[in-house]
Short mmCIF file of C-alpha atoms in Angstrom, two decimals:
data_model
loop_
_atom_site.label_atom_id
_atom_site.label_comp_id
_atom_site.label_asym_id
_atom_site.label_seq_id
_atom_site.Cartn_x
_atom_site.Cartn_y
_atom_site.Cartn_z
CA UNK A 277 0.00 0.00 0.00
CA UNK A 278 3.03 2.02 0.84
CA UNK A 279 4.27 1.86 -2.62
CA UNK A 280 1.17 3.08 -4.28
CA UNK A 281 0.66 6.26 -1.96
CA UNK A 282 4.03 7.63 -3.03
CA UNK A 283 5.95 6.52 0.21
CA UNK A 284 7.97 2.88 0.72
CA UNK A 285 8.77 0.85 3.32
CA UNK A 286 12.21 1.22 4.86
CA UNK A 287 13.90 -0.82 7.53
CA UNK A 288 15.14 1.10 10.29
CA UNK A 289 17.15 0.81 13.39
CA UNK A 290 15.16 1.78 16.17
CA UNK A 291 16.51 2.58 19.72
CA UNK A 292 14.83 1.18 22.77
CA UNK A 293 15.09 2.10 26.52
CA UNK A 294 14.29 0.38 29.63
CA UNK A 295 15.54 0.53 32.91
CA UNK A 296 18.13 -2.33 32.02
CA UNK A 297 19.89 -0.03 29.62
CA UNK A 298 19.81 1.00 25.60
CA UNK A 299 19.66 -1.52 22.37
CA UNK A 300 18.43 -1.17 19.20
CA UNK A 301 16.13 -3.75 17.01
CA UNK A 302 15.19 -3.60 13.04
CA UNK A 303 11.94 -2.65 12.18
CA UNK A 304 10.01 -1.57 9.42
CA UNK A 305 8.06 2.38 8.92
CA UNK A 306 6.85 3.73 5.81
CA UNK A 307 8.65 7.01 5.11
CA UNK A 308 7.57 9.58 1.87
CA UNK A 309 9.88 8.13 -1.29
CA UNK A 310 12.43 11.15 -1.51
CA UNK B 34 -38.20 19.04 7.28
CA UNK B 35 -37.41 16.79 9.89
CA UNK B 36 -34.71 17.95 12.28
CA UNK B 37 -33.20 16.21 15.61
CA UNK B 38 -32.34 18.32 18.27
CA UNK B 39 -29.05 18.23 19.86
CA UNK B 40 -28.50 15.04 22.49
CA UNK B 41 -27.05 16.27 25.85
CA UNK B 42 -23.46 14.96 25.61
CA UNK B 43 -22.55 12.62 28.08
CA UNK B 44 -19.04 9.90 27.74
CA UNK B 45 -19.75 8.11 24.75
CA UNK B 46 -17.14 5.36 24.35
CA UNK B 47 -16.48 4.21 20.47
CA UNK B 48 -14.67 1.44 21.56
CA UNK B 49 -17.15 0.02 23.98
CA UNK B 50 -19.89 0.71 21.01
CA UNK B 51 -17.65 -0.95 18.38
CA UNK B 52 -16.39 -4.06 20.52
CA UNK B 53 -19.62 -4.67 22.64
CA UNK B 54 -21.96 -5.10 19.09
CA UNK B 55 -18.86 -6.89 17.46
CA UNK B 56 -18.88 -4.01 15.20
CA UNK B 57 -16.75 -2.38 11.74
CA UNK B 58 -15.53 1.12 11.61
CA UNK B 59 -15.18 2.46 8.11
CA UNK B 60 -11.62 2.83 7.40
CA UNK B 61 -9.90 5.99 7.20
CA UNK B 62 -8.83 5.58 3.93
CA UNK B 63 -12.27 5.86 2.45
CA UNK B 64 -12.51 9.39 3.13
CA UNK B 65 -10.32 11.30 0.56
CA UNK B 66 -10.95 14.35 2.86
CA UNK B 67 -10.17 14.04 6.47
CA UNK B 68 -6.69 14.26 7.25
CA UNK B 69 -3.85 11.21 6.89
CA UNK B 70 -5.92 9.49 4.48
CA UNK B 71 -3.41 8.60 2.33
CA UNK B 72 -1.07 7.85 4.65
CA UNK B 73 -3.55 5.50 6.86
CA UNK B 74 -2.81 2.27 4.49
CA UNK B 75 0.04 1.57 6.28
CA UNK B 76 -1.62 1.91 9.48
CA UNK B 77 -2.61 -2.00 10.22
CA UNK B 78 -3.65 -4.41 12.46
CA UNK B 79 0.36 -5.60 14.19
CA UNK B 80 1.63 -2.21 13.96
CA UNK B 81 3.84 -1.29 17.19
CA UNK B 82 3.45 1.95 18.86
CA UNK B 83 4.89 3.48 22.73
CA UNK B 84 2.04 4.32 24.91
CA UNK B 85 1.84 5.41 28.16
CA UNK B 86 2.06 2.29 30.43
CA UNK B 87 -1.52 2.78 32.99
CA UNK B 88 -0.34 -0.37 34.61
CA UNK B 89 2.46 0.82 36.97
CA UNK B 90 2.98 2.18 40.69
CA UNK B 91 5.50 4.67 39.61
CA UNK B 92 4.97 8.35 39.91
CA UNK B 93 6.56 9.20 36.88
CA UNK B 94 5.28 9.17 33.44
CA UNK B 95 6.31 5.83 31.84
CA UNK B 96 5.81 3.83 28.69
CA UNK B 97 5.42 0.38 26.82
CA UNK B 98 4.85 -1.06 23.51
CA UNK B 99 1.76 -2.32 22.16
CA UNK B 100 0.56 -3.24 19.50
CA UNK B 101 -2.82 -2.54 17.12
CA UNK B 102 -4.94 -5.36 17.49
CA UNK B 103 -8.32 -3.99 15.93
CA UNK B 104 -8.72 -0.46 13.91
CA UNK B 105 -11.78 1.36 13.96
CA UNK B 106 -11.88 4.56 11.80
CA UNK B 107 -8.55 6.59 13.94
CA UNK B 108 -9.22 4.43 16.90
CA UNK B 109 -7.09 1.19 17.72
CA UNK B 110 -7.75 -1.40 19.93
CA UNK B 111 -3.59 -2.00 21.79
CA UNK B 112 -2.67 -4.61 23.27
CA UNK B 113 0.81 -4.13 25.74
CA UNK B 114 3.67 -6.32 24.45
CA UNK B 115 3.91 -9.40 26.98
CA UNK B 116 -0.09 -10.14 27.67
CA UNK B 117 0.09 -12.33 24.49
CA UNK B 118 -3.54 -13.66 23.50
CA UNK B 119 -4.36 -12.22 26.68
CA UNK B 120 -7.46 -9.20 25.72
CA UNK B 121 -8.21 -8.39 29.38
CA UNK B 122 -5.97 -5.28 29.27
CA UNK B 123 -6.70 -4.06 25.56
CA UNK B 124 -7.82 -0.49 25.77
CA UNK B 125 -8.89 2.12 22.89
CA UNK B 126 -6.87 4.79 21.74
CA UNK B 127 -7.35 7.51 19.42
CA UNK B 128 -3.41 7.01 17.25
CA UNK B 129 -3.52 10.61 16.67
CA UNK B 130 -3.26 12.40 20.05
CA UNK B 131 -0.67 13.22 21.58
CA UNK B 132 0.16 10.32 23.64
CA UNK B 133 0.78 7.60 20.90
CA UNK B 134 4.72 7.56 19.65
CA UNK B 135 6.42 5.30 16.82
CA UNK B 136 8.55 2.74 18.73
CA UNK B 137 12.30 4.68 19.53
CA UNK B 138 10.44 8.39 20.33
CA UNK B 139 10.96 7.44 23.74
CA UNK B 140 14.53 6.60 23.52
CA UNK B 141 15.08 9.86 22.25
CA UNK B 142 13.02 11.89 24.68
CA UNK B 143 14.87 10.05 27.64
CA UNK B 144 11.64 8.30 28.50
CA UNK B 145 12.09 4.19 29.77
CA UNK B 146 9.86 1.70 28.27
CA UNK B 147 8.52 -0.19 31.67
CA UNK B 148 6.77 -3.32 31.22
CA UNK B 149 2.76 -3.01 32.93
CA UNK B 150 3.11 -4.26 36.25
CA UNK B 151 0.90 -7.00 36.05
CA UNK B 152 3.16 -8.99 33.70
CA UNK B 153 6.38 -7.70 34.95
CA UNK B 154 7.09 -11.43 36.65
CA UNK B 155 6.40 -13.00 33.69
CA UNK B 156 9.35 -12.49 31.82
CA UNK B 157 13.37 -12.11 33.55
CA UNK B 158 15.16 -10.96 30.22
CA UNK B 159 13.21 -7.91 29.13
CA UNK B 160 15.81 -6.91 26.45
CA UNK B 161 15.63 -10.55 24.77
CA UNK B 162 11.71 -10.88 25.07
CA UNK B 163 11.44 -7.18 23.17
CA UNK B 164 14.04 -7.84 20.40
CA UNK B 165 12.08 -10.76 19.69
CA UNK B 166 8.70 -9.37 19.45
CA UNK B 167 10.18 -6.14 17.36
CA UNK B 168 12.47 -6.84 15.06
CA UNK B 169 11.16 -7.30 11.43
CA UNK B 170 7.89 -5.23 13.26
CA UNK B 171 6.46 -2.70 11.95
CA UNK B 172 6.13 1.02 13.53
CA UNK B 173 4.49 4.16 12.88
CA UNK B 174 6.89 6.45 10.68
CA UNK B 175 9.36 8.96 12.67
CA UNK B 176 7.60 12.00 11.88
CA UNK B 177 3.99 10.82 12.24
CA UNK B 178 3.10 14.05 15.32
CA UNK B 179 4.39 16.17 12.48
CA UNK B 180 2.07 14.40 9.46
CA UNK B 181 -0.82 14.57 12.65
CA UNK B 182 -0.27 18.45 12.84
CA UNK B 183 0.62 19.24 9.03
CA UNK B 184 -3.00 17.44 8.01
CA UNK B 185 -4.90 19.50 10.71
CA UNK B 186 -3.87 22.80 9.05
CA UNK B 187 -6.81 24.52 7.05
CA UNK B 188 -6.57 27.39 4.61
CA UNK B 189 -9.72 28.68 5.61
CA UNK B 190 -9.34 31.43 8.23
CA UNK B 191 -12.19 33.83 10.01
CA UNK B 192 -13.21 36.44 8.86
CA UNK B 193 -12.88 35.54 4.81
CA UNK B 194 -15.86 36.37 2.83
CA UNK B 195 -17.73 33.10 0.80
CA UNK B 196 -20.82 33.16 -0.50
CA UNK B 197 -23.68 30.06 0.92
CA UNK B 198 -26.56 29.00 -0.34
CA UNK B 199 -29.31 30.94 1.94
CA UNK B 200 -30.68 27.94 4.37
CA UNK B 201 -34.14 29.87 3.98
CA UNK B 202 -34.35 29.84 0.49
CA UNK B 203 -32.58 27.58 -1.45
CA UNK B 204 -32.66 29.14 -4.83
CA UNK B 205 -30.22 31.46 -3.57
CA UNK B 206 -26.88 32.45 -2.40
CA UNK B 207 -25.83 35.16 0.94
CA UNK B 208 -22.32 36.39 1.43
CA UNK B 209 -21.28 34.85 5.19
CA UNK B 210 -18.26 35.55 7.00
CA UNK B 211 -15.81 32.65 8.13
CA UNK B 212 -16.48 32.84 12.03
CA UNK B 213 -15.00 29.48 12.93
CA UNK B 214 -12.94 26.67 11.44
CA UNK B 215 -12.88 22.59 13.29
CA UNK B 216 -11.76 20.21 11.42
CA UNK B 217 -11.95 21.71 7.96
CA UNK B 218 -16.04 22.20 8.83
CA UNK B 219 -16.60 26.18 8.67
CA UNK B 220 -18.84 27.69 10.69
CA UNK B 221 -20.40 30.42 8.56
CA UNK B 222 -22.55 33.61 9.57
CA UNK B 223 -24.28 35.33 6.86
CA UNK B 224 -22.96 38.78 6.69
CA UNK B 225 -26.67 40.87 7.92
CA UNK B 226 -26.93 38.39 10.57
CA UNK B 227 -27.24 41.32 13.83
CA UNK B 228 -26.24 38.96 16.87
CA UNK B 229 -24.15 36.75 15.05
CA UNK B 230 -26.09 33.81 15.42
CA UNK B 231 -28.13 33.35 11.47
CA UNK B 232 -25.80 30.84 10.62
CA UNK B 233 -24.61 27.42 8.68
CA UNK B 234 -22.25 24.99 9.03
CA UNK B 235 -20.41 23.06 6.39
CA UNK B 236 -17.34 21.66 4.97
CA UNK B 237 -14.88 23.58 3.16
CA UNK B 238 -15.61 20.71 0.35
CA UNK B 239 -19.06 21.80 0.09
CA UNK B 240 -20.59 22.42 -3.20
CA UNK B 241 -22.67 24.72 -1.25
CA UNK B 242 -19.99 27.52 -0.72
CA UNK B 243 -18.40 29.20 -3.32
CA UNK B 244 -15.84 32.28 -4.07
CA UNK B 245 -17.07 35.62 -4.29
CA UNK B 246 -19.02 36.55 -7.54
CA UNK B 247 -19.71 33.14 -8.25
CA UNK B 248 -23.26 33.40 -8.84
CA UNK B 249 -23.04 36.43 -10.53
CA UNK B 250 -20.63 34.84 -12.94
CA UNK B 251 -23.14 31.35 -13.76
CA UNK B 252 -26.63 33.64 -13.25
CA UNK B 253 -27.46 32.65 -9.63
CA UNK B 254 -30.00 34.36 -8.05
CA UNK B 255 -28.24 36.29 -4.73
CA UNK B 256 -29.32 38.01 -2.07
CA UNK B 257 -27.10 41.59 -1.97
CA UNK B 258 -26.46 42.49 1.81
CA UNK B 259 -27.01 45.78 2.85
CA UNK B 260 -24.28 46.10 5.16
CA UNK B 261 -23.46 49.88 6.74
CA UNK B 262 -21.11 48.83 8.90
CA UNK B 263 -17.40 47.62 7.82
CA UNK B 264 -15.79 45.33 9.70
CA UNK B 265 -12.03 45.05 9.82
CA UNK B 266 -9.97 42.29 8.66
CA UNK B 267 -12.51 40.93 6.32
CA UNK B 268 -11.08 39.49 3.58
CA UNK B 269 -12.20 37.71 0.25
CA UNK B 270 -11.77 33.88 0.59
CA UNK B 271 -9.36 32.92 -2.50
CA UNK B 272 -11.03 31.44 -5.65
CA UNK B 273 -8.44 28.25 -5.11
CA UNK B 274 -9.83 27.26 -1.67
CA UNK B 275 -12.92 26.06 -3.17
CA UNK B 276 -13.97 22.54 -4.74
CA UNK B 277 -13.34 22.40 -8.28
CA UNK B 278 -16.24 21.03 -10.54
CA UNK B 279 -15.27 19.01 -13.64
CA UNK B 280 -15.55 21.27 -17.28
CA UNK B 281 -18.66 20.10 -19.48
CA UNK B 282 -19.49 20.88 -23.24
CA UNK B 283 -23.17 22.84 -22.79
CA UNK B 284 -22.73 23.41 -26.59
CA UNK B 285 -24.31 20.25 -28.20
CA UNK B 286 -26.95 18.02 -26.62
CA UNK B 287 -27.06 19.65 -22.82
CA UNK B 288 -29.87 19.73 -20.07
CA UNK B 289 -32.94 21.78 -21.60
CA UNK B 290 -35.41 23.42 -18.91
CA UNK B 291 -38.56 21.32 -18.40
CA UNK B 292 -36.49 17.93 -18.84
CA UNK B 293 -37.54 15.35 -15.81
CA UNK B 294 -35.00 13.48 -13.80
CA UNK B 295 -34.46 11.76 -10.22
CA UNK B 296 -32.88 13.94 -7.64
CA UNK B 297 -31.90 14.28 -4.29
CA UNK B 298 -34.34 16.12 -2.12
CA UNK B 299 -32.23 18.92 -0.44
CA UNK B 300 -34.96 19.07 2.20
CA UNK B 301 -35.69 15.29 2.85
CA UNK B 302 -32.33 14.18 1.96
CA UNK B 303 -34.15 10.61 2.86
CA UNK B 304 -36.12 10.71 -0.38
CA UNK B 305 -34.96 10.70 -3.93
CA UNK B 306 -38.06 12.41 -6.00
CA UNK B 307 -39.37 13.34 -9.30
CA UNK B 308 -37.90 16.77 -10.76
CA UNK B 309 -37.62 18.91 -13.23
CA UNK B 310 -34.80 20.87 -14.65
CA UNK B 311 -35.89 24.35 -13.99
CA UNK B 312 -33.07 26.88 -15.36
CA UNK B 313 -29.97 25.75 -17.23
CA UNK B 314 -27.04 28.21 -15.78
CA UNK B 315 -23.42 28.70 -16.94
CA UNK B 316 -20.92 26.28 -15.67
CA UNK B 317 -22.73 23.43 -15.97
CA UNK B 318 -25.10 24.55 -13.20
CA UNK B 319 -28.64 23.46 -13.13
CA UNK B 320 -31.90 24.93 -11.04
CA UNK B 321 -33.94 21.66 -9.89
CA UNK B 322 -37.48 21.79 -8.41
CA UNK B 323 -38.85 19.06 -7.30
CA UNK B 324 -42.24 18.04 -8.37
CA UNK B 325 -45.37 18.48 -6.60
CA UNK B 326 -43.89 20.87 -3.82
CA UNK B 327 -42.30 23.68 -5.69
CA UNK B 328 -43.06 27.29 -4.42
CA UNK B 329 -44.93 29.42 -7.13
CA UNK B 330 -41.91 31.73 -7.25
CA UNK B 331 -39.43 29.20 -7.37
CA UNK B 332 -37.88 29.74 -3.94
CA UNK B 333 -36.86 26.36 -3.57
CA UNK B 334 -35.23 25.32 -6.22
CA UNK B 335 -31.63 23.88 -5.49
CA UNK B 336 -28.43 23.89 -7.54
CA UNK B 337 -26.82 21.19 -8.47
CA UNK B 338 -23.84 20.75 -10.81
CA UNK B 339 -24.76 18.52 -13.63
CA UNK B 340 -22.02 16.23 -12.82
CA UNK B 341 -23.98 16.25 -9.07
CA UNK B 342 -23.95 12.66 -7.61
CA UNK B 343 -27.15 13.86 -6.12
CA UNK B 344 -29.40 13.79 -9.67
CA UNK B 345 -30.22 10.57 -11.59
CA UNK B 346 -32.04 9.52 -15.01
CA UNK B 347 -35.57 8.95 -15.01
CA UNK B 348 -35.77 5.51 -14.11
CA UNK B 349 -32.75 5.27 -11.68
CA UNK B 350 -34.43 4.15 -8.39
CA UNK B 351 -36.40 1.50 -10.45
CA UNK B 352 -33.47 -0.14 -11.34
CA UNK B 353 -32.32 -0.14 -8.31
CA UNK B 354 -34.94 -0.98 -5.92
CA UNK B 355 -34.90 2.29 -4.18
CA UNK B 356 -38.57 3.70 -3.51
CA UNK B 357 -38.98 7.01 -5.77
CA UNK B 358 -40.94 9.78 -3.86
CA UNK B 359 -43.33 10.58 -6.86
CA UNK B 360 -44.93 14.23 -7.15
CA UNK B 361 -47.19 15.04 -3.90
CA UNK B 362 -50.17 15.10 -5.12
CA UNK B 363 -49.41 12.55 -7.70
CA UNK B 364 -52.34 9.94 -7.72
CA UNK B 365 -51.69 7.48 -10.46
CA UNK B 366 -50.24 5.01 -8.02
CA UNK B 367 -47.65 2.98 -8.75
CA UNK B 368 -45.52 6.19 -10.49
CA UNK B 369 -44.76 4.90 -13.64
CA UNK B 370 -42.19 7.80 -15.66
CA UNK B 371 -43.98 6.57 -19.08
CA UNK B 372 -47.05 7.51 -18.59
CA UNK B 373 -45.95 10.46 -16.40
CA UNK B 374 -43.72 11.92 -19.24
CA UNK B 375 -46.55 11.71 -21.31
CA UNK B 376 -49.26 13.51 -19.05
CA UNK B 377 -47.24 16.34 -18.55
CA UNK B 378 -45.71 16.97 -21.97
CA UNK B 379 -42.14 16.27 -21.24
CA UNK B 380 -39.11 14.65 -21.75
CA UNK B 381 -36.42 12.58 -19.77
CA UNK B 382 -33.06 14.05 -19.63
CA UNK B 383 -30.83 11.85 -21.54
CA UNK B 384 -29.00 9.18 -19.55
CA UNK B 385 -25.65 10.43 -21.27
CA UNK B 386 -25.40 13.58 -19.28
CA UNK B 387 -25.23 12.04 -16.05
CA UNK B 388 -21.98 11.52 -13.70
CA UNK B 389 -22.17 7.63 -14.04
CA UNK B 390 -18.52 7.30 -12.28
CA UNK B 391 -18.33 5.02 -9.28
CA UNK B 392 -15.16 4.86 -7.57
CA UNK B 393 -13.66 2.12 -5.58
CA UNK B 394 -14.55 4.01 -2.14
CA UNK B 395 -14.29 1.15 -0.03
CA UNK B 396 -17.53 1.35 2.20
CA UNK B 397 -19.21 -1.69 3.54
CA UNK B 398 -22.78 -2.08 4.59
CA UNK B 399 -23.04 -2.48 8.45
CA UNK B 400 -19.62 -0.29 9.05
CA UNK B 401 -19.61 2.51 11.30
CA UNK B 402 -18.72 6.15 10.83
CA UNK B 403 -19.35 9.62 12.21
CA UNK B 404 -22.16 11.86 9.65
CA UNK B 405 -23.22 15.17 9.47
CA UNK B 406 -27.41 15.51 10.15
CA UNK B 407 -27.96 17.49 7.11
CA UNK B 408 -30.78 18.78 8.16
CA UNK B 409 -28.87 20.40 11.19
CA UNK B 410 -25.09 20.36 9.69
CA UNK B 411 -23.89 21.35 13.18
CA UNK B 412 -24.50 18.49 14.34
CA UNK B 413 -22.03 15.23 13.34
CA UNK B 414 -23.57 12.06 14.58
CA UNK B 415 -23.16 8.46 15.24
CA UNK B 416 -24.14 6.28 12.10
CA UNK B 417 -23.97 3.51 10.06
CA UNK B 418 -24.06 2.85 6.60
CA UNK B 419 -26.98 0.55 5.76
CA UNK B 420 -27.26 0.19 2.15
CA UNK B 421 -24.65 0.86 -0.88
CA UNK B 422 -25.96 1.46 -4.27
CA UNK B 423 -23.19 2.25 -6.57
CA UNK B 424 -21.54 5.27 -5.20
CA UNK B 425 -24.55 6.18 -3.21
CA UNK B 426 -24.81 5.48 0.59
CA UNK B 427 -27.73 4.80 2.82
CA UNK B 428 -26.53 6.95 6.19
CA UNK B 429 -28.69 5.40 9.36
CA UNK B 430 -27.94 7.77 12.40
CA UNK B 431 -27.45 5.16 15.52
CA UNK B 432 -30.33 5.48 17.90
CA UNK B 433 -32.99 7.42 15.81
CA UNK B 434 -36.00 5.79 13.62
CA UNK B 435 -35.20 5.10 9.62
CA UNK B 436 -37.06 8.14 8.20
CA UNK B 437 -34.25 10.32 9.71
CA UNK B 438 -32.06 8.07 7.01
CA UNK B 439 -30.13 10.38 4.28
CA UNK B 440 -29.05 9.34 1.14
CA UNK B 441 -25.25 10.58 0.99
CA UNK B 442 -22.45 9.78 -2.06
CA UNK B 443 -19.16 8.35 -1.33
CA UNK B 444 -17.27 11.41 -1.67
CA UNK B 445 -19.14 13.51 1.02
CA UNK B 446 -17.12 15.83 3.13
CA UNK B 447 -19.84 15.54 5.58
CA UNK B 448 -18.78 11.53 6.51
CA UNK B 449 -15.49 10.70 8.59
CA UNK B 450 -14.16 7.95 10.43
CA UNK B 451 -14.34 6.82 14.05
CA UNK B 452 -12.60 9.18 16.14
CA UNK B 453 -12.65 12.16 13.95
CA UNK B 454 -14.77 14.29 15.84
CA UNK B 455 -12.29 13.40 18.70
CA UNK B 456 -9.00 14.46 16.41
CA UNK B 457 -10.54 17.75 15.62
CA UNK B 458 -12.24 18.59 18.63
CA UNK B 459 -15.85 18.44 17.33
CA UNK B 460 -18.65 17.49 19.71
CA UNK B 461 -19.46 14.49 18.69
CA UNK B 462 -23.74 13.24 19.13
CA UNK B 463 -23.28 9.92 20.40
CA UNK B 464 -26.73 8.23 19.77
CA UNK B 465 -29.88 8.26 20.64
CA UNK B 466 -31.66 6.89 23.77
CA UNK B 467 -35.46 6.62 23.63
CA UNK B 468 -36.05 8.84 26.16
CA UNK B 469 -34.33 11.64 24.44
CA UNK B 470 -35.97 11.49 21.32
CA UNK B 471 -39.29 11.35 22.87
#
């Protein structure tokens, strides 16, 4: 659906926080194409 | 004309409504007009956003991740990350206020993600159970509070000039002053009103607003204002602001006055009736009375564009099984339109010159949405769409008796999702008991 609305799907590396500490996973968000 | 007065607004919960009847909101992307629509096809069921956690003993703000386990209109149904197939803590949440973050907003505000309290001894590596519930996940985009505010921005600003068709006589336009703008709906006062309070709402989609010297310029009867005092600030609203009709060829074969059709009845929007093309204007504008209750002096006869989806060929509800209104008055029962045409000396307007698109709009019967009451446009109400044909819609306000029903197209500006009314800040009529209608 992304693709048709003029925006794609990028992976991105997302931060996370907790109380343990900082990490970062992969996950996907639809961004406007550039 | 049938009008509801206003229900006294107490908590109305959509997602009680929608999850206690088992029931569909329309989705977001069906309405070309309210904001994020384009965007909202990437907003599905799995999607991971940080919420506030509700679920904790701390004093401080904190948040989790959940994820969207039913959508109605703006509304999700979350679910916190750890409860599983768990549904006893899934709560509603409107994903555009302020409170709802793609997943890393809170690493970069400083804020910790704390697990809900009531799962917290469930799991003894946080850090491992998250990685493995995220990764390959999808989130809302980084800049989603921005898209949120940029689509909430109208041009439309108080105190512009527009000229309205004149709610008391609707073969006419008023100049009315912008007063107020929610949600892209304009509240309008017509520009002799004394107090302030002679006025109409609409969208700034309506066909029923226009630039100044509109009617003028297609031979639209006006009402001139006699107004002694000037007012400051005023300003004319800009021709671009306003809906653009489509360009038709009046040159050949075009609408004649006299020719019958279906249309609309602007004041029983509930009915579709017999009419009659009244005045052919420039533009592609037409005068329609409808039969059997027309003033002598043609006071209410109603524009409509000829590409209108509000007008239809003689012999349009037939097909479809809708109930035609025939003339009051009328007699010859069942209405036939051959033997009407005939009795009064006229002719059908050809099929050809009607808007016969029908666009993929996405509406289901049974799904839920918020609708203006057209016969009060102040008033957006709790409703469901009961019956589809083509690109028309059958709009059943929740709570009140079927002859309140209006007959709406697709492409209103006067239908949004679930949770508009909260995005915009627009009371919302939640619907009605018996008591109050009585």
């Amino acid at each position: 659906a992304a693709e048709s609305t003029g925006r794609k799907w990028e992976q991105k590396q997302v931060q996370i926080k907790t109380l343990e500490g900082e990490f970062s996973v992969t996950m996907w968000a639809s961004d406007d194409k550039k | 004309v049938k009008s509801k007065s206003v229900v006294p607004v107490e908590e109305f919960d959509w997602g009680r409504y929608i999850c206690s009847n088992n029931l569909v909101g329309a989705p977001v992307t069906c309405f070309k007009h309210v904001p994020l629509c384009t965007f909202w096809s990437d907003v599905t069921e799995g999607v991971r956003v940080e919420v506030l956690n509700s679920d904790t003993n701390l004093s401080t703000k904190v948040y989790w991740i959940a994820g969207i386990v039913k959508l109605a209109g703006f509304k999700a149904l979350l679910r916190y990350e750890g409860f599983d197939n768990d549904s006893s803590h899934d709560f509603w949440c409107n994903l555009c206020v302020p409170e709802i973050h793609p997943v890393g907003w809170c690493a970069s505000n400083g804020k910790p993600l704390v697990p809900p309290k009531s799962i917290q001894h469930k799991c003894s590596n946080w850090k491992a159970f998250l990685v493995k519930r995220l990764t390959g996940a999808k989130t809302l985009p980084s800049d989603f509070s921005v898209k949120v505010h940029e689509s909430t921005q109208y041009p439309f600003k108080k105190l512009m000039r527009v000229e309205v068709v004149d709610k008391t006589h609707l073969c006419r336009t008023r100049v009315a002053l912008v007063e107020q703008v929610i949600g892209g709906r304009l509240r309008l006062v017509y520009e002799e009103s004394q107090d302030g309070t002679d006025d109409f709402w609409c969208h700034m989609y309506s066909p029923l607003i226009h630039s100044i010297g509109w009617s003028r310029s297609i031979g639209h009867r006006f009402k001139r204002s006699d107004v002694s005092k000037k007012i400051e600030g005023l300003t004319d609203a800009p021709s671009q602001l306003f809906l653009k009709v489509k360009d038709v060829d009046q040159s050949g074969d075009w609408f004649k006055d006299n020719m019958k059709l279906e249309a609309i009845d602007p004041l029983n929007l509930s009915a579709i009736c017999v009419a009659t093309v009244r005045k052919v204007l420039a533009d592609g504008y037409l005068m329609i009375g409808i039969d059997g209750s027309e003033a002598a002096d043609g006071s209410d006869w109603f524009c409509y564009h000829s590409t209108s989806p509000s007008i239809f060929p003689a012999g349009f509800c037939e097909i479809n099984s809708i109930e035609l209104t025939p003339p009051r008055g009328y007699s010859k029962l069942p209405f036939k339109w051959f033997d009407y045409l005939r009795e009064t000396g006229s002719r059908a307007a050809p099929v050809k010159l009607f808007n016969k698109d029908v666009p993929n709009h996405g509406f289901r019967e049974g799904m839920k949405l918020e609708a203006v009451d057209l016969m009060e446009p102040r008033l957006v109400c709790v409703a469901t769409i009961t019956r589809i044909v083509h690109r028309l819609l059958r709009i059943h306000f929740d709570g009140w008796e079927d002859e309140y029903d209006q007959w709406v197209d697709c492409e209103s500006p006067d239908l949004y999702p679930v949770g508009w009314c909260q995005l915009t800040g627009y009371q919302l009529q939640p619907p009605a008991a018996q008591a109050t209608r009585e």
